[in-house]
XYZ file of C-alpha atoms in Angstrom:
641
model
C 166.180 -2.926 186.496
C 167.026 -3.614 182.773
C 167.773 -0.310 180.572
C 165.404 1.023 178.244
C 167.381 -0.880 175.555
C 167.521 -4.080 177.437
C 164.165 -4.229 177.788
C 163.555 -3.472 174.084
C 165.361 -6.085 173.004
C 164.281 -8.818 175.562
C 160.193 -7.692 174.358
C 161.874 -8.689 171.144
C 163.226 -11.965 171.702
C 159.906 -13.278 173.851
C 158.049 -12.123 170.565
C 160.344 -14.252 168.390
C 160.503 -17.437 170.845
C 158.472 -20.347 168.740
C 159.320 -19.534 165.183
C 161.753 -20.603 163.246
C 164.396 -17.120 162.794
C 165.676 -16.229 159.117
C 168.325 -13.067 159.520
C 168.016 -11.150 155.479
C 170.773 -8.565 154.764
C 169.778 -5.787 152.554
C 165.787 -7.246 153.610
C 164.099 -3.405 152.872
C 165.197 -3.101 149.498
C 162.942 -4.346 146.235
C 163.677 -8.221 145.811
C 164.662 -8.419 149.890
C 161.237 -6.759 151.069
C 159.063 -9.325 148.652
C 160.777 -11.726 150.044
C 159.992 -10.813 153.840
C 156.907 -10.840 152.609
C 156.798 -14.833 151.534
C 158.866 -15.592 154.662
C 156.349 -14.089 156.679
C 153.515 -15.769 155.025
C 155.417 -19.162 155.204
C 155.500 -18.605 159.311
C 159.088 -17.582 159.359
C 160.020 -14.762 161.893
C 162.175 -12.361 159.783
C 165.166 -9.964 161.164
C 166.208 -7.539 158.665
C 169.612 -5.800 158.400
C 169.905 -2.760 155.970
C 171.515 -0.057 155.232
C 169.135 1.601 153.448
C 171.431 3.291 150.973
C 168.763 2.236 148.281
C 166.155 1.330 150.390
C 163.499 2.288 152.855
C 162.687 1.155 155.556
C 158.558 2.490 154.956
C 158.950 -1.139 152.468
C 158.920 -3.348 155.444
C 155.986 -1.628 157.602
C 153.814 -1.992 154.287
C 155.105 -5.331 154.292
C 153.754 -6.973 157.394
C 150.396 -4.825 157.228
C 149.894 -7.321 153.319
C 151.091 -9.873 155.325
C 148.148 -8.826 157.752
C 145.451 -8.545 155.436
C 146.681 -11.896 153.716
C 146.431 -13.603 156.906
C 142.547 -11.918 156.758
C 142.076 -13.524 153.997
C 142.611 -17.024 155.164
C 140.601 -16.556 157.743
C 143.402 -16.102 160.624
C 143.957 -13.553 162.778
C 145.968 -11.077 161.471
C 147.991 -11.011 165.399
C 149.189 -15.220 164.213
C 151.252 -13.088 161.584
C 155.129 -13.772 162.644
C 157.146 -11.070 164.334
C 159.736 -8.690 161.088
C 162.497 -6.906 163.044
C 164.956 -4.306 161.221
C 168.885 -3.259 162.154
C 169.681 -0.423 160.546
C 173.036 -1.685 160.024
C 175.554 -1.726 157.265
C 177.563 -5.105 156.521
C 181.033 -3.867 156.442
C 180.492 -2.538 159.668
C 181.562 -5.478 161.413
C 180.963 -4.247 165.079
C 177.475 -3.114 164.281
C 177.033 -7.114 162.305
C 178.293 -8.481 165.463
C 175.664 -7.036 168.019
C 172.822 -8.037 165.536
C 174.246 -11.201 166.064
C 174.631 -11.171 169.549
C 171.018 -9.446 169.958
C 169.538 -12.869 168.357
C 172.583 -15.382 169.710
C 171.005 -18.783 171.820
C 170.929 -18.073 175.568
C 173.416 -19.034 176.944
C 174.067 -21.240 179.832
C 175.769 -19.785 183.290
C 179.768 -19.714 182.474
C 181.808 -21.391 184.535
C 184.076 -20.384 186.808
C 187.268 -20.134 185.601
C 190.481 -21.601 186.651
C 193.039 -19.467 189.073
C 195.641 -20.464 187.800
C 195.839 -17.509 184.325
C 198.908 -15.878 183.082
C 199.556 -12.203 182.964
C 199.888 -11.702 179.344
C 196.458 -13.682 179.319
C 194.707 -11.586 182.343
C 195.717 -8.087 180.299
C 194.238 -9.430 176.892
C 191.104 -10.294 178.814
C 190.866 -7.092 180.260
C 191.224 -5.409 176.672
C 188.625 -7.258 175.301
C 185.643 -4.503 174.549
C 182.374 -5.582 175.135
C 179.943 -6.394 172.247
C 176.811 -3.792 172.807
C 173.550 -5.937 171.294
C 172.427 -3.831 168.337
C 168.535 -2.911 169.529
C 165.671 -4.109 166.604
C 162.523 -1.863 165.628
C 159.692 -3.932 165.832
C 158.077 -3.625 162.058
C 155.439 -5.323 163.325
C 154.139 -2.936 166.408
C 154.775 -0.079 163.823
C 152.488 -1.824 160.940
C 149.456 -2.848 163.433
C 147.352 0.748 163.151
C 149.048 1.464 159.486
C 146.355 2.229 157.308
C 147.156 2.049 153.727
C 145.092 2.188 150.414
C 145.849 -0.541 148.080
C 144.270 -3.100 145.269
C 142.815 -5.450 146.021
C 144.788 -8.857 146.269
C 144.181 -11.825 146.684
C 145.638 -14.309 149.127
C 149.397 -15.359 148.457
C 149.638 -19.228 147.076
C 152.656 -19.710 149.790
C 151.538 -22.519 152.354
C 152.589 -21.813 155.968
C 154.856 -24.581 157.123
C 155.313 -24.443 160.674
C 157.617 -27.116 162.255
C 155.934 -29.623 164.172
C 157.829 -29.151 167.421
C 157.951 -25.158 167.747
C 161.543 -23.847 168.503
C 162.477 -23.880 172.518
C 165.600 -21.234 171.491
C 165.990 -18.261 170.441
C 168.806 -18.318 167.814
C 169.015 -17.281 163.331
C 169.236 -20.504 162.048
C 169.016 -19.470 158.360
C 170.976 -16.080 156.088
C 169.508 -14.894 153.412
C 172.282 -12.458 151.803
C 171.041 -9.867 149.295
C 172.730 -6.984 151.267
C 175.293 -5.729 147.774
C 175.789 -2.629 145.708
C 174.549 -3.648 141.714
C 175.029 -1.045 139.426
C 177.807 -2.860 136.154
C 178.581 1.354 135.972
C 179.494 2.590 139.153
C 181.016 -0.806 139.499
C 183.583 0.569 136.997
C 184.177 3.757 138.487
C 183.898 2.492 142.437
C 185.492 -1.292 142.077
C 187.182 -0.715 145.492
C 183.772 0.244 146.858
C 182.135 -2.663 145.393
C 184.817 -5.296 146.378
C 184.624 -4.079 149.691
C 180.677 -4.154 150.065
C 180.441 -7.273 148.369
C 183.014 -8.825 148.824
C 184.560 -8.032 152.924
C 180.873 -7.531 153.495
C 180.104 -11.442 152.670
C 183.594 -12.284 154.895
C 182.201 -10.566 157.320
C 178.992 -12.191 157.178
C 180.296 -15.304 156.851
C 183.084 -15.210 159.758
C 179.806 -14.088 162.370
C 178.012 -16.731 160.934
C 180.986 -19.456 162.044
C 181.127 -17.640 165.877
C 177.601 -17.912 166.335
C 176.769 -21.576 164.450
C 174.386 -20.814 161.844
C 175.228 -22.958 159.056
C 172.597 -22.421 156.236
C 173.014 -19.345 153.469
C 170.926 -18.387 150.697
C 173.057 -16.263 148.042
C 171.975 -13.018 145.739
C 173.886 -13.703 143.067
C 173.545 -12.988 139.440
C 173.363 -13.799 136.022
C 176.784 -11.173 135.492
C 179.336 -14.279 136.462
C 178.417 -15.876 133.058
C 180.170 -13.254 131.568
C 180.275 -12.582 127.923
C 180.072 -15.609 125.766
C 176.592 -17.269 127.229
C 174.283 -16.127 126.020
C 170.762 -18.736 124.962
C 169.534 -21.173 127.503
C 172.793 -20.734 129.675
C 173.192 -23.543 132.613
C 174.736 -23.386 135.547
C 178.127 -25.281 134.540
C 178.500 -22.380 132.372
C 181.038 -20.690 134.594
C 183.974 -22.081 136.801
C 183.080 -22.135 140.466
C 185.079 -24.279 142.774
C 187.050 -26.458 139.841
C 183.328 -27.148 138.917
C 181.845 -26.012 135.611
C 183.364 -25.246 131.944
C 184.681 -21.970 132.953
C 182.980 -18.683 132.428
C 183.083 -16.175 129.607
C 184.854 -12.588 130.203
C 183.752 -11.044 132.892
C 183.602 -7.538 131.839
C 183.503 -5.175 135.344
C 183.901 -5.471 138.911
C 180.647 -6.146 140.266
C 180.591 -9.205 138.135
C 183.833 -10.326 139.588
C 182.913 -9.678 143.173
C 180.158 -11.866 142.508
C 181.686 -14.703 141.211
C 184.544 -14.232 143.849
C 181.721 -14.373 146.463
C 180.324 -17.853 145.093
C 183.969 -18.891 144.949
C 184.269 -17.692 149.041
C 181.290 -19.697 149.661
C 182.300 -22.896 148.315
C 185.632 -22.771 149.603
C 183.826 -21.920 153.238
C 181.098 -24.870 152.134
C 184.390 -27.279 151.587
C 186.435 -26.563 154.912
C 183.050 -27.072 156.860
C 180.974 -30.200 156.167
C 177.886 -28.901 158.257
C 177.847 -25.490 156.349
C 174.846 -25.382 153.515
C 175.035 -23.176 150.608
C 172.625 -22.245 147.839
C 173.217 -19.672 145.412
C 170.758 -17.684 143.357
C 171.366 -16.651 139.503
C 169.288 -14.318 139.049
C 168.156 -12.671 135.631
C 165.980 -9.810 134.895
C 163.588 -8.902 137.983
C 160.874 -7.202 137.856
C 157.059 -6.810 138.707
C 155.871 -6.334 142.172
C 152.657 -7.044 144.282
C 149.638 -7.072 143.205
C 148.828 -4.515 146.295
C 150.410 -1.986 144.825
C 152.030 -0.926 147.744
C 155.975 -2.258 147.228
C 157.519 -2.429 144.512
C 161.142 -1.310 142.856
C 162.074 2.346 143.966
C 166.115 2.999 143.449
C 167.562 5.830 144.576
C 169.463 7.488 141.899
C 169.264 6.073 137.853
C 167.626 2.532 137.787
C 169.970 -0.141 136.676
C 166.713 -2.037 134.994
C 164.379 -1.392 132.113
C 161.477 -1.685 133.338
C 162.043 0.712 136.701
C 163.039 3.309 133.434
C 159.750 2.752 131.463
C 157.841 2.958 134.496
C 159.597 6.435 135.420
C 158.965 7.779 132.066
C 155.393 7.095 132.238
C 155.639 8.717 135.134
C 156.996 12.170 133.862
C 159.631 11.620 136.390
C 161.940 11.108 133.302
C 161.132 12.665 129.915
C 161.998 9.354 127.734
C 163.537 5.728 127.763
C 166.983 5.289 125.786
C 166.925 1.840 124.243
C 170.430 1.172 124.141
C 171.540 -0.789 121.021
C 169.171 -1.631 117.766
C 171.634 -3.798 115.666
C 171.717 -6.811 117.509
C 171.509 -10.179 116.446
C 167.918 -10.731 117.477
C 164.138 -10.049 116.026
C 164.032 -6.690 116.094
C 167.431 -5.542 117.248
C 166.945 -4.609 120.427
C 168.690 -6.940 123.336
C 166.520 -9.591 124.500
C 166.834 -10.481 128.666
C 165.006 -13.177 130.159
C 162.790 -11.160 132.701
C 161.142 -13.068 136.211
C 158.272 -11.645 138.165
C 160.012 -10.801 141.897
C 156.860 -12.967 143.345
C 158.540 -15.968 141.479
C 162.232 -14.847 142.720
C 160.953 -14.342 145.726
C 158.931 -17.886 146.445
C 162.717 -19.531 144.473
C 164.147 -18.004 147.983
C 161.691 -19.483 149.995
C 162.283 -22.978 148.079
C 165.748 -22.784 148.505
C 165.493 -22.056 152.010
C 163.600 -25.621 152.466
C 166.197 -27.694 150.117
C 168.386 -26.199 153.202
C 169.186 -29.812 154.898
C 170.651 -29.900 158.673
C 173.656 -31.798 157.822
C 174.661 -31.501 161.696
C 171.418 -33.560 162.428
C 171.948 -36.164 160.248
C 175.435 -36.716 160.744
C 174.415 -36.472 164.637
C 171.828 -39.688 163.927
C 174.151 -41.804 162.644
C 176.743 -43.878 164.433
C 180.528 -42.574 164.658
C 182.769 -43.651 162.012
C 185.771 -45.933 163.141
C 188.715 -42.964 164.044
C 191.284 -43.894 160.803
C 188.046 -44.289 158.488
C 189.532 -41.917 155.808
C 185.881 -42.483 153.979
C 184.288 -40.422 156.791
C 183.783 -36.475 156.226
C 185.228 -36.054 159.204
C 187.946 -37.861 159.454
C 191.264 -35.565 159.413
C 193.194 -37.536 157.425
C 190.146 -37.168 155.067
C 190.189 -33.407 155.095
C 193.898 -33.512 154.551
C 193.666 -35.706 151.382
C 190.758 -33.869 149.912
C 192.798 -30.452 150.036
C 195.160 -32.334 148.317
C 192.375 -34.278 145.520
C 191.831 -33.219 141.827
C 189.188 -30.253 142.123
C 187.597 -31.939 139.192
C 183.793 -32.694 139.526
C 184.449 -36.382 141.004
C 187.585 -37.608 142.651
C 187.956 -40.774 144.854
C 189.878 -41.413 147.894
C 189.753 -45.644 148.607
C 186.993 -46.310 146.881
C 185.069 -43.094 147.699
C 183.246 -40.693 145.315
C 182.825 -37.237 146.410
C 182.285 -33.995 144.648
C 183.928 -31.331 146.085
C 181.440 -28.599 144.230
C 178.167 -30.389 145.096
C 178.570 -31.788 148.902
C 176.929 -28.865 150.471
C 176.879 -25.536 147.724
C 174.722 -25.595 144.851
C 173.628 -23.073 142.403
C 170.808 -21.808 140.822
C 169.251 -20.097 137.825
C 165.783 -18.587 138.614
C 164.209 -17.012 135.031
C 161.453 -17.920 132.799
C 163.916 -19.652 130.394
C 162.207 -16.852 127.528
C 163.552 -13.973 126.214
C 161.848 -11.061 125.935
C 163.445 -7.668 123.519
C 163.483 -3.930 125.227
C 160.613 -3.083 122.464
C 158.522 -6.194 123.643
C 158.837 -4.193 127.206
C 157.819 -0.920 125.455
C 154.871 -2.876 123.894
C 153.830 -4.564 126.524
C 154.085 -1.685 129.115
C 152.409 0.225 126.652
C 149.091 -1.989 125.799
C 148.786 -1.895 130.150
C 148.777 1.456 130.658
C 147.085 2.557 127.458
C 149.353 5.158 125.907
C 152.877 4.622 124.035
C 155.981 5.222 126.102
C 158.042 7.666 124.283
C 161.590 6.632 123.558
C 164.917 6.866 121.072
C 167.107 4.260 119.812
C 170.940 5.048 120.781
C 174.209 3.435 120.673
C 174.653 0.343 122.327
C 176.993 -0.186 125.424
C 180.377 -1.246 126.168
C 180.149 -5.170 127.372
C 176.184 -5.597 126.627
C 175.311 -8.510 124.947
C 172.415 -9.190 122.453
C 170.706 -11.966 124.285
C 170.756 -13.771 127.675
C 167.952 -16.173 128.526
C 168.275 -19.300 131.341
C 167.541 -22.781 131.451
C 166.092 -23.088 134.324
C 165.231 -26.945 134.903
C 168.004 -27.538 137.076
C 165.860 -25.326 139.892
C 162.624 -26.965 138.555
C 163.874 -30.313 139.196
C 165.528 -29.884 142.798
C 163.828 -27.641 143.844
C 160.263 -27.691 142.845
C 160.237 -24.286 141.378
C 159.254 -22.432 138.290
C 157.844 -18.961 137.000
C 154.113 -18.672 137.031
C 153.680 -14.935 135.650
C 154.003 -13.637 132.172
C 155.576 -10.289 131.145
C 151.848 -9.165 130.664
C 151.359 -10.055 134.176
C 154.662 -7.874 135.438
C 154.470 -4.990 133.636
C 150.508 -5.199 135.116
C 151.772 -5.163 138.628
C 154.696 -2.261 138.119
C 152.280 -0.306 136.368
C 150.025 -0.585 139.334
C 152.525 0.370 141.647
C 153.548 2.891 139.502
C 149.906 5.112 139.618
C 149.656 4.136 143.121
C 153.102 5.848 144.137
C 153.943 8.519 141.775
C 156.514 9.013 143.525
C 158.002 6.001 144.710
C 158.580 6.015 148.507
C 160.105 9.147 148.245
C 157.354 11.731 149.215
C 157.418 9.489 152.908
C 161.323 10.101 152.739
C 161.032 13.430 152.419
C 158.075 14.466 155.251
C 160.005 11.530 157.110
C 163.229 13.903 157.123
C 161.138 17.236 157.403
C 159.519 15.414 160.660
C 162.808 14.525 162.363
C 164.547 17.847 161.799
C 161.628 19.790 163.716
C 158.322 17.697 163.971
C 156.119 19.576 165.799
C 156.074 21.838 163.331
C 155.189 19.624 160.249
C 152.419 17.938 162.646
C 150.736 21.238 163.010
C 150.791 21.569 159.686
C 149.569 18.562 158.597
C 146.574 18.736 161.253
C 146.038 22.202 159.474
C 145.737 19.951 156.077
C 143.561 17.475 157.578
C 141.141 20.580 158.618
C 141.533 22.018 155.203
C 140.246 18.769 154.060
C 136.683 18.711 153.211
C 136.554 15.171 152.661
C 139.223 13.810 154.796
C 138.432 13.030 158.502
C 139.128 15.258 161.120
C 142.612 15.668 162.583
C 143.349 13.736 165.579
C 145.726 15.251 168.778
C 148.468 13.329 168.755
C 150.129 15.502 171.132
C 153.736 16.141 171.249
C 155.294 14.652 168.050
C 158.870 14.533 169.582
C 157.765 11.522 171.857
C 158.733 7.920 170.879
C 155.358 7.024 170.966
C 153.518 9.427 169.523
C 155.983 10.039 166.737
C 155.528 6.730 165.768
C 151.885 7.578 165.289
C 152.810 10.875 163.527
C 154.832 8.756 160.376
C 151.816 6.351 160.260
C 149.942 9.670 159.756
C 152.640 10.247 157.155
C 152.635 7.379 155.076
C 148.623 7.708 154.561
C 149.278 11.114 153.457
C 151.706 10.958 150.641
C 149.412 8.614 148.823
C 146.722 11.842 148.549
C 148.445 14.153 146.233
C 147.141 17.229 146.946
C 147.093 17.011 150.633
C 151.027 15.959 149.826
C 151.670 18.963 148.114
C 149.649 21.189 150.459
C 151.907 20.291 153.056
C 155.086 20.700 151.303
C 153.766 24.238 150.192
C 152.982 25.506 153.447
C 155.955 24.207 154.706
C 157.896 26.174 152.691
C 156.540 28.678 154.001
C 155.825 28.283 158.171
C 159.690 26.734 158.207
C 162.613 27.909 155.988
C 164.962 26.193 157.075
C 163.670 22.731 155.693
C 163.518 24.433 152.107
C 166.384 22.013 151.232
C 164.368 19.040 152.108
C 161.431 20.433 149.786
C 163.161 20.470 146.138
C 162.218 17.500 143.938
C 165.054 14.970 142.744
C 164.563 15.035 138.436
C 165.535 11.658 136.855
C 166.763 12.561 133.537
C 168.931 11.262 130.876
C 169.008 14.036 128.360
C 173.121 14.627 129.130
C 174.125 10.577 129.298
C 173.068 9.722 125.558
C 173.186 12.718 123.550
C 175.558 11.289 120.812
C 173.956 8.338 118.695
C 170.483 8.995 119.609
C 168.346 7.950 116.535
C 165.126 8.989 117.143
C 166.386 13.188 118.695
C 165.753 14.774 122.135
C 161.885 14.799 123.501
C 160.043 16.992 126.114
C 156.766 16.204 127.309
C 155.557 19.194 125.406
C 156.285 18.202 121.605
C 154.899 15.486 119.262
C 157.525 12.746 119.168
C 157.362 10.111 117.016
C 159.085 6.626 116.683
C 160.512 4.980 113.768
C 157.638 4.026 112.655
C 156.159 7.352 112.147
C 153.754 6.819 114.901
C 153.225 10.001 117.054
C 153.249 9.261 120.652
C 151.432 11.606 123.297
C 152.864 14.128 124.612
C 151.178 13.832 128.109
C 150.799 10.159 129.328
C 147.237 10.262 131.829
C 147.341 9.059 134.938
C 144.110 7.185 134.711
C 143.788 4.227 137.283
C 140.298 3.166 136.375
C 141.220 2.544 132.785
C 139.869 -0.890 131.824
C 142.840 -2.946 131.886
C 142.883 -6.524 130.711
C 145.603 -8.850 132.342
C 145.892 -12.388 133.101
C 147.934 -11.124 136.020
C 144.260 -9.114 137.328
C 142.766 -12.611 137.585
C 145.540 -14.426 139.491
C 144.978 -11.973 142.172
C 141.139 -10.636 142.065
C 141.312 -7.241 140.341
C 138.211 -6.023 139.148
C 137.341 -5.548 135.710
C 137.099 -7.041 132.411
C 140.051 -9.796 132.178
C 140.919 -12.614 129.609
C 142.358 -16.013 130.632
C 145.303 -16.231 132.836
C 148.425 -16.870 130.058
C 150.262 -19.439 130.267
C 154.550 -18.502 130.872
C 157.048 -20.721 128.766
C 159.854 -22.724 131.046
C 162.306 -24.619 129.562
C 161.668 -27.066 131.816
């Protein structure tokens, strides 16, 4: 009789049967979760790996729920949504990673009997081999199916499902999208070894396991940071040298940038060594925005690395002000200019890249075998030896055969809009959306920051058929909705979930008391013992709903602090403030929410930004996704095509 773990694995595999399965590392993070959403809409089954160091598994539950609503809008049954599974695993943990690959590998035929003659030394080694423990996946779809979230109205995604004509008959991970990485420039300077261990070592673990389990396609999450200093406007992909191709990048000023560049070199080398290996690296510029439902968005743990989450937190009063680093750049208003891209555009860029990956092995199998001594054959050992000695310039020739070292099965693309916006542009756009100015101070530029960074996205447009659809106002409108609907991001659910794991019965009783006291709420339902696995799943779902109701959440926390003293350390609010980060060189001085504040133009800013969700906001983004209200025509996004 199979164990409970084996039964869970078998059930998960059966649910995935008939779907192309995509493995997504870092899939519960900001960009990862939006990409998982697009993959599900497109008809892929998804397996997510994440260690939750800078993300929340709740995002995946919300993702699956959103796709269920999307299918309903299309006239399809929510039960048709492809399965979504989650493994809480760190990519640097080779043993745990192998357990995931073992869970999702193709069923092997029965092993043939070993030959009777075997050396004693080999027998001892075999006996010492450690058994691979399969990783038990969490079925996110099962958690989401009974969920009831409050969300904004949104239109069905424009992504089209492209299921294969013949559904797969084997269970196997076919492709990998690799997001999992550390990504703070400042932190990488103080913790370089941690960044190289995670970003470089983690990728090597992944590639070795892909080779072992015969997975040949990977889309890699790279960054515009690989271009370094000296490359600023309309940056082309060949502005950095990878695999001997390109003109050579600028000076990489931090370990994070170097780790991403090293990763691309490793991926290129791997693809050269294996003609069947397909690699696409996507170099992001500045992702922002969120899903129009308001259910998923960017909620980094700790200090955000990007400007728009900082602006959002200032609006939410999770920080007192926005620090604008640098006001003397050679830009129209003196502040830094960046190429911002909506996260949904970015997610669809990954889908376009995934569809671009061609099964080289299938094409090779269909072709007649080359002569044994054919030096032009990529599978000829002689060809491989001569290739290794050949020049690594963009094109070389062996007996009349022209080839490109970097462009055979390794490709890279910029993902941006091609249009730059300054920090003050961001502040103005967000202020226009929320109806109030955002307090800020101008501070000294940070070492290594550039004045302008924008992308040339013509290659992605011509080869992937991809382009950005959303403009800056759309991005800010969407971030605003996420900020209003989730004033603490996923943080409230994280705190309640931690409390529930420490003392689930106590928290359940408190919740039911709060629900009974709520005159407008529904009567509390008995969930039985919160300690059983099935009831605990329902319990967590009720917690997630409660986080949206501000009064209920505060009531639960207040009662818990009294009734369960040992949970007190989980009730402390984490404050995001940069008061001590940049006090020197601040042109406008300090500011608190109870003090009048003026910007450089002498305009007085409000001391208490409102949380008014019923404001008559005008946004082209609202029209596209079906929001109500007085809307303007859809704006056009300029692209450098």
